[in-house]
């Protein structure tokens, strides 16, 4: 009957994840609202997994907490669908910066090194401004380090490199002889870093 309950799973960055039972088809916007809305760590995309005749398909919809929801208000969620709200990409800025921590990337997922350093309120007096390191995780789980000339970036000689989610920007102490970071130590700091949400 048209009154059959629909069962929907809502996972990820919502305040009340779990299974929802609904008596009528609802829009994606309503489903997210029923799951308590998005958390502060939600990214700018919502995924909907739909299964039909044994075939699963996933559709991505762009949506952010500070939008009016027009983009997803006319998307109907069907019985058995799974709604997934992935976490936003986070970039860590550690070492000799005023406010070390993790910073959420914006909706479009773009963030460069200069923006990341400004979110961390710039470098401290002890910072080595010769080189700033980017520590990036490779798909195989190992890490690679890039050295970026901070001076050249500030002077406009080189463009600030674009960062990827989970990148760590590390500003070394000028007194240390080596520019290369103690990766394990930096990773430990990243794991316990405060996550700051940029102002929408």
PDB file of C-alpha atoms in Angstrom:
ATOM      1  CA  UNK A   1       0.000   0.000   0.000  1.00  0.00           C
ATOM      2  CA  UNK A   2       1.057   3.605  -0.347  1.00  0.00           C
ATOM      3  CA  UNK A   3       1.290   3.758   3.450  1.00  0.00           C
ATOM      4  CA  UNK A   4       3.987   1.082   3.702  1.00  0.00           C
ATOM      5  CA  UNK A   5       6.823   2.286   5.913  1.00  0.00           C
ATOM      6  CA  UNK A   6      10.093   3.084   4.220  1.00  0.00           C
ATOM      7  CA  UNK A   7      13.334   2.234   5.978  1.00  0.00           C
ATOM      8  CA  UNK A   8      16.285   4.521   5.321  1.00  0.00           C
ATOM      9  CA  UNK A   9      19.805   4.447   6.764  1.00  0.00           C
ATOM     10  CA  UNK A  10      21.586   7.736   7.459  1.00  0.00           C
ATOM     11  CA  UNK A  11      25.333   7.481   8.118  1.00  0.00           C
ATOM     12  CA  UNK A  12      28.273   9.790   8.645  1.00  0.00           C
ATOM     13  CA  UNK A  13      28.321  13.372   9.856  1.00  0.00           C
ATOM     14  CA  UNK A  14      24.755  13.791  11.098  1.00  0.00           C
ATOM     15  CA  UNK A  15      23.788  14.349  14.727  1.00  0.00           C
ATOM     16  CA  UNK A  16      21.626  11.194  15.005  1.00  0.00           C
ATOM     17  CA  UNK A  17      22.925   8.593  12.539  1.00  0.00           C
ATOM     18  CA  UNK A  18      21.042   5.319  12.219  1.00  0.00           C
ATOM     19  CA  UNK A  19      17.960   3.833  10.600  1.00  0.00           C
ATOM     20  CA  UNK A  20      14.866   5.933  10.087  1.00  0.00           C
ATOM     21  CA  UNK A  21      11.394   4.566   9.531  1.00  0.00           C
ATOM     22  CA  UNK A  22       9.132   6.877   7.576  1.00  0.00           C
ATOM     23  CA  UNK A  23       5.527   6.584   6.503  1.00  0.00           C
ATOM     24  CA  UNK A  24       5.824   8.439   3.233  1.00  0.00           C
ATOM     25  CA  UNK A  25       8.529   9.284   0.717  1.00  0.00           C
ATOM     26  CA  UNK A  26      10.618  12.198   1.928  1.00  0.00           C
ATOM     27  CA  UNK A  27      13.072  14.558   0.329  1.00  0.00           C
ATOM     28  CA  UNK A  28      16.775  14.286   1.056  1.00  0.00           C
ATOM     29  CA  UNK A  29      16.586  17.614   2.908  1.00  0.00           C
ATOM     30  CA  UNK A  30      13.875  16.242   5.227  1.00  0.00           C
ATOM     31  CA  UNK A  31      15.778  12.993   5.806  1.00  0.00           C
ATOM     32  CA  UNK A  32      18.899  14.928   6.934  1.00  0.00           C
ATOM     33  CA  UNK A  33      16.701  17.056   9.212  1.00  0.00           C
ATOM     34  CA  UNK A  34      15.119  13.922  10.739  1.00  0.00           C
ATOM     35  CA  UNK A  35      18.644  12.614  11.415  1.00  0.00           C
ATOM     36  CA  UNK A  36      19.328  15.717  13.499  1.00  0.00           C
ATOM     37  CA  UNK A  37      20.964  17.790  10.763  1.00  0.00           C
ATOM     38  CA  UNK A  38      24.611  17.837   9.721  1.00  0.00           C
ATOM     39  CA  UNK A  39      27.435  18.056  12.240  1.00  0.00           C
ATOM     40  CA  UNK A  40      30.074  20.778  12.129  1.00  0.00           C
ATOM     41  CA  UNK A  41      32.481  18.394  10.415  1.00  0.00           C
ATOM     42  CA  UNK A  42      30.217  17.608   7.442  1.00  0.00           C
ATOM     43  CA  UNK A  43      31.603  18.223   3.975  1.00  0.00           C
ATOM     44  CA  UNK A  44      29.813  19.837   1.054  1.00  0.00           C
ATOM     45  CA  UNK A  45      28.523  16.639  -0.561  1.00  0.00           C
ATOM     46  CA  UNK A  46      25.811  14.146   0.414  1.00  0.00           C
ATOM     47  CA  UNK A  47      25.859  10.641  -1.113  1.00  0.00           C
ATOM     48  CA  UNK A  48      22.732   8.592  -1.745  1.00  0.00           C
ATOM     49  CA  UNK A  49      23.105   4.850  -2.356  1.00  0.00           C
ATOM     50  CA  UNK A  50      20.152   3.285  -4.114  1.00  0.00           C
ATOM     51  CA  UNK A  51      19.633  -0.378  -4.948  1.00  0.00           C
ATOM     52  CA  UNK A  52      17.375  -1.533  -7.730  1.00  0.00           C
ATOM     53  CA  UNK A  53      17.107  -5.084  -9.117  1.00  0.00           C
ATOM     54  CA  UNK A  54      20.271  -6.014  -7.243  1.00  0.00           C
ATOM     55  CA  UNK A  55      22.292  -3.146  -8.755  1.00  0.00           C
ATOM     56  CA  UNK A  56      23.614  -0.440  -6.455  1.00  0.00           C
ATOM     57  CA  UNK A  57      24.244   3.101  -7.633  1.00  0.00           C
ATOM     58  CA  UNK A  58      25.563   6.112  -5.730  1.00  0.00           C
ATOM     59  CA  UNK A  59      24.629   9.705  -6.552  1.00  0.00           C
ATOM     60  CA  UNK A  60      26.398  12.744  -5.072  1.00  0.00           C
ATOM     61  CA  UNK A  61      24.467  15.914  -4.258  1.00  0.00           C
ATOM     62  CA  UNK A  62      26.097  19.204  -3.336  1.00  0.00           C
ATOM     63  CA  UNK A  63      24.731  20.598  -0.123  1.00  0.00           C
ATOM     64  CA  UNK A  64      26.081  22.643   2.757  1.00  0.00           C
ATOM     65  CA  UNK A  65      24.649  23.587   6.120  1.00  0.00           C
ATOM     66  CA  UNK A  66      24.653  27.267   5.243  1.00  0.00           C
ATOM     67  CA  UNK A  67      22.646  26.849   2.044  1.00  0.00           C
ATOM     68  CA  UNK A  68      18.850  26.900   1.908  1.00  0.00           C
ATOM     69  CA  UNK A  69      18.749  23.278   0.769  1.00  0.00           C
ATOM     70  CA  UNK A  70      17.246  23.960  -2.665  1.00  0.00           C
ATOM     71  CA  UNK A  71      19.756  21.583  -4.235  1.00  0.00           C
ATOM     72  CA  UNK A  72      18.368  18.578  -2.306  1.00  0.00           C
ATOM     73  CA  UNK A  73      14.781  19.572  -1.469  1.00  0.00           C
ATOM     74  CA  UNK A  74      13.403  17.895  -4.600  1.00  0.00           C
ATOM     75  CA  UNK A  75      15.499  14.715  -4.333  1.00  0.00           C
ATOM     76  CA  UNK A  76      13.175  11.913  -3.169  1.00  0.00           C
ATOM     77  CA  UNK A  77      14.629   9.172  -0.979  1.00  0.00           C
ATOM     78  CA  UNK A  78      13.222   5.688  -1.583  1.00  0.00           C
ATOM     79  CA  UNK A  79      12.765   2.680   0.668  1.00  0.00           C
ATOM     80  CA  UNK A  80      16.073   0.960   1.404  1.00  0.00           C
ATOM     81  CA  UNK A  81      18.230   3.940   0.374  1.00  0.00           C
ATOM     82  CA  UNK A  82      21.322   4.821   2.369  1.00  0.00           C
ATOM     83  CA  UNK A  83      22.217   8.490   2.880  1.00  0.00           C
ATOM     84  CA  UNK A  84      25.880   9.159   3.681  1.00  0.00           C
ATOM     85  CA  UNK A  85      27.219  12.540   4.826  1.00  0.00           C
ATOM     86  CA  UNK A  86      31.017  12.392   4.486  1.00  0.00           C
ATOM     87  CA  UNK A  87      33.313  14.471   6.645  1.00  0.00           C
ATOM     88  CA  UNK A  88      34.906  17.551   5.135  1.00  0.00           C
ATOM     89  CA  UNK A  89      38.552  17.357   4.191  1.00  0.00           C
ATOM     90  CA  UNK A  90      40.839  18.468   7.002  1.00  0.00           C
ATOM     91  CA  UNK A  91      44.280  20.025   6.603  1.00  0.00           C
ATOM     92  CA  UNK A  92      46.602  20.173   9.601  1.00  0.00           C
ATOM     93  CA  UNK A  93      48.937  23.100  10.273  1.00  0.00           C
ATOM     94  CA  UNK A  94      51.501  22.233  12.940  1.00  0.00           C
ATOM     95  CA  UNK A  95      54.842  23.328  14.301  1.00  0.00           C
ATOM     96  CA  UNK A  96      55.748  26.974  14.778  1.00  0.00           C
ATOM     97  CA  UNK A  97      52.379  28.595  14.064  1.00  0.00           C
ATOM     98  CA  UNK A  98      50.239  30.737  16.360  1.00  0.00           C
ATOM     99  CA  UNK A  99      47.193  28.433  16.361  1.00  0.00           C
ATOM    100  CA  UNK A 100      48.225  24.877  15.422  1.00  0.00           C
ATOM    101  CA  UNK A 101      45.403  22.493  14.610  1.00  0.00           C
ATOM    102  CA  UNK A 102      43.244  20.932  11.941  1.00  0.00           C
ATOM    103  CA  UNK A 103      41.244  23.172   9.619  1.00  0.00           C
ATOM    104  CA  UNK A 104      38.215  22.173   7.561  1.00  0.00           C
ATOM    105  CA  UNK A 105      38.550  22.696   3.839  1.00  0.00           C
ATOM    106  CA  UNK A 106      35.857  24.808   2.233  1.00  0.00           C
ATOM    107  CA  UNK A 107      32.907  23.386   0.289  1.00  0.00           C
ATOM    108  CA  UNK A 108      34.865  23.252  -2.970  1.00  0.00           C
ATOM    109  CA  UNK A 109      37.698  21.366  -1.281  1.00  0.00           C
ATOM    110  CA  UNK A 110      40.260  23.949  -2.340  1.00  0.00           C
ATOM    111  CA  UNK A 111      42.829  25.281   0.091  1.00  0.00           C
ATOM    112  CA  UNK A 112      46.363  26.429  -0.567  1.00  0.00           C
ATOM    113  CA  UNK A 113      49.326  26.663   1.756  1.00  0.00           C
ATOM    114  CA  UNK A 114      49.082  30.435   2.217  1.00  0.00           C
ATOM    115  CA  UNK A 115      45.398  30.153   3.223  1.00  0.00           C
ATOM    116  CA  UNK A 116      46.187  27.295   5.617  1.00  0.00           C
ATOM    117  CA  UNK A 117      48.949  29.312   7.297  1.00  0.00           C
ATOM    118  CA  UNK A 118      46.620  32.285   7.676  1.00  0.00           C
ATOM    119  CA  UNK A 119      43.961  30.032   9.299  1.00  0.00           C
ATOM    120  CA  UNK A 120      46.669  29.056  11.797  1.00  0.00           C
ATOM    121  CA  UNK A 121      47.185  32.817  12.352  1.00  0.00           C
ATOM    122  CA  UNK A 122      50.648  32.857  10.807  1.00  0.00           C
ATOM    123  CA  UNK A 123      54.062  31.732  11.985  1.00  0.00           C
ATOM    124  CA  UNK A 124      55.677  32.348  15.368  1.00  0.00           C
ATOM    125  CA  UNK A 125      58.969  34.157  15.982  1.00  0.00           C
ATOM    126  CA  UNK A 126      60.761  30.813  16.256  1.00  0.00           C
ATOM    127  CA  UNK A 127      59.620  29.653  12.826  1.00  0.00           C
ATOM    128  CA  UNK A 128      62.073  28.830  10.103  1.00  0.00           C
ATOM    129  CA  UNK A 129      60.686  30.768   7.161  1.00  0.00           C
ATOM    130  CA  UNK A 130      63.202  29.281   4.764  1.00  0.00           C
ATOM    131  CA  UNK A 131      61.298  26.071   4.296  1.00  0.00           C
ATOM    132  CA  UNK A 132      57.876  24.861   5.226  1.00  0.00           C
ATOM    133  CA  UNK A 133      57.126  21.165   4.864  1.00  0.00           C
ATOM    134  CA  UNK A 134      54.066  19.464   3.439  1.00  0.00           C
ATOM    135  CA  UNK A 135      53.637  15.892   4.692  1.00  0.00           C
ATOM    136  CA  UNK A 136      51.247  13.933   2.483  1.00  0.00           C
ATOM    137  CA  UNK A 137      49.939  10.408   2.878  1.00  0.00           C
ATOM    138  CA  UNK A 138      50.238   8.246  -0.221  1.00  0.00           C
ATOM    139  CA  UNK A 139      47.543   5.673  -1.113  1.00  0.00           C
ATOM    140  CA  UNK A 140      49.804   2.864   0.142  1.00  0.00           C
ATOM    141  CA  UNK A 141      49.893   4.423   3.619  1.00  0.00           C
ATOM    142  CA  UNK A 142      53.453   5.753   3.461  1.00  0.00           C
ATOM    143  CA  UNK A 143      54.225   9.465   3.754  1.00  0.00           C
ATOM    144  CA  UNK A 144      56.117  11.786   1.490  1.00  0.00           C
ATOM    145  CA  UNK A 145      57.512  15.234   2.398  1.00  0.00           C
ATOM    146  CA  UNK A 146      57.741  18.275   0.155  1.00  0.00           C
ATOM    147  CA  UNK A 147      59.836  21.295   1.015  1.00  0.00           C
ATOM    148  CA  UNK A 148      58.351  24.645   0.010  1.00  0.00           C
ATOM    149  CA  UNK A 149      60.333  27.878   0.071  1.00  0.00           C
ATOM    150  CA  UNK A 150      58.263  30.087   2.360  1.00  0.00           C
ATOM    151  CA  UNK A 151      60.182  33.210   1.317  1.00  0.00           C
ATOM    152  CA  UNK A 152      59.571  32.610  -2.383  1.00  0.00           C
ATOM    153  CA  UNK A 153      55.886  32.011  -1.683  1.00  0.00           C
ATOM    154  CA  UNK A 154      55.527  35.219   0.353  1.00  0.00           C
ATOM    155  CA  UNK A 155      57.368  37.216  -2.328  1.00  0.00           C
ATOM    156  CA  UNK A 156      55.121  35.804  -5.037  1.00  0.00           C
ATOM    157  CA  UNK A 157      57.930  33.977  -6.828  1.00  0.00           C
ATOM    158  CA  UNK A 158      56.098  30.689  -6.504  1.00  0.00           C
ATOM    159  CA  UNK A 159      52.371  30.044  -6.253  1.00  0.00           C
ATOM    160  CA  UNK A 160      51.229  28.605  -2.911  1.00  0.00           C
ATOM    161  CA  UNK A 161      50.802  24.857  -3.455  1.00  0.00           C
ATOM    162  CA  UNK A 162      47.241  23.478  -3.357  1.00  0.00           C
ATOM    163  CA  UNK A 163      46.687  21.138  -0.428  1.00  0.00           C
ATOM    164  CA  UNK A 164      44.894  17.802  -0.361  1.00  0.00           C
ATOM    165  CA  UNK A 165      42.668  16.499   2.446  1.00  0.00           C
ATOM    166  CA  UNK A 166      44.711  15.106   5.369  1.00  0.00           C
ATOM    167  CA  UNK A 167      47.836  17.032   4.313  1.00  0.00           C
ATOM    168  CA  UNK A 168      49.988  18.311   7.159  1.00  0.00           C
ATOM    169  CA  UNK A 169      51.704  21.686   6.785  1.00  0.00           C
ATOM    170  CA  UNK A 170      54.642  21.708   9.188  1.00  0.00           C
ATOM    171  CA  UNK A 171      56.573  24.856  10.063  1.00  0.00           C
ATOM    172  CA  UNK A 172      59.968  23.867  11.526  1.00  0.00           C
ATOM    173  CA  UNK A 173      61.822  25.651  14.306  1.00  0.00           C
ATOM    174  CA  UNK A 174      64.576  27.874  12.887  1.00  0.00           C
ATOM    175  CA  UNK A 175      67.063  26.523  15.434  1.00  0.00           C
ATOM    176  CA  UNK A 176      66.835  22.972  14.153  1.00  0.00           C
ATOM    177  CA  UNK A 177      69.605  22.013  11.771  1.00  0.00           C
ATOM    178  CA  UNK A 178      67.443  19.726   9.658  1.00  0.00           C
ATOM    179  CA  UNK A 179      64.466  20.934   7.673  1.00  0.00           C
ATOM    180  CA  UNK A 180      62.918  17.467   7.537  1.00  0.00           C
ATOM    181  CA  UNK A 181      60.291  16.796  10.146  1.00  0.00           C
ATOM    182  CA  UNK A 182      60.136  13.924  12.585  1.00  0.00           C
ATOM    183  CA  UNK A 183      57.176  12.498  10.680  1.00  0.00           C
ATOM    184  CA  UNK A 184      56.056  10.150  13.453  1.00  0.00           C
ATOM    185  CA  UNK A 185      56.047  12.990  15.984  1.00  0.00           C
ATOM    186  CA  UNK A 186      54.113  15.240  13.617  1.00  0.00           C
ATOM    187  CA  UNK A 187      51.559  12.496  12.881  1.00  0.00           C
ATOM    188  CA  UNK A 188      51.021  12.028  16.614  1.00  0.00           C
ATOM    189  CA  UNK A 189      50.407  15.771  16.995  1.00  0.00           C
ATOM    190  CA  UNK A 190      47.946  15.683  14.091  1.00  0.00           C
ATOM    191  CA  UNK A 191      46.006  12.826  15.692  1.00  0.00           C
ATOM    192  CA  UNK A 192      45.403  14.895  18.841  1.00  0.00           C
ATOM    193  CA  UNK A 193      45.087  18.316  17.202  1.00  0.00           C
ATOM    194  CA  UNK A 194      42.128  20.576  17.846  1.00  0.00           C
ATOM    195  CA  UNK A 195      39.859  20.803  14.778  1.00  0.00           C
ATOM    196  CA  UNK A 196      38.817  24.360  13.985  1.00  0.00           C
ATOM    197  CA  UNK A 197      35.810  25.087  11.867  1.00  0.00           C
ATOM    198  CA  UNK A 198      36.356  28.081   9.624  1.00  0.00           C
ATOM    199  CA  UNK A 199      33.558  30.608   9.747  1.00  0.00           C
ATOM    200  CA  UNK A 200      30.921  29.932   7.148  1.00  0.00           C
TER     201      UNK A 200
END
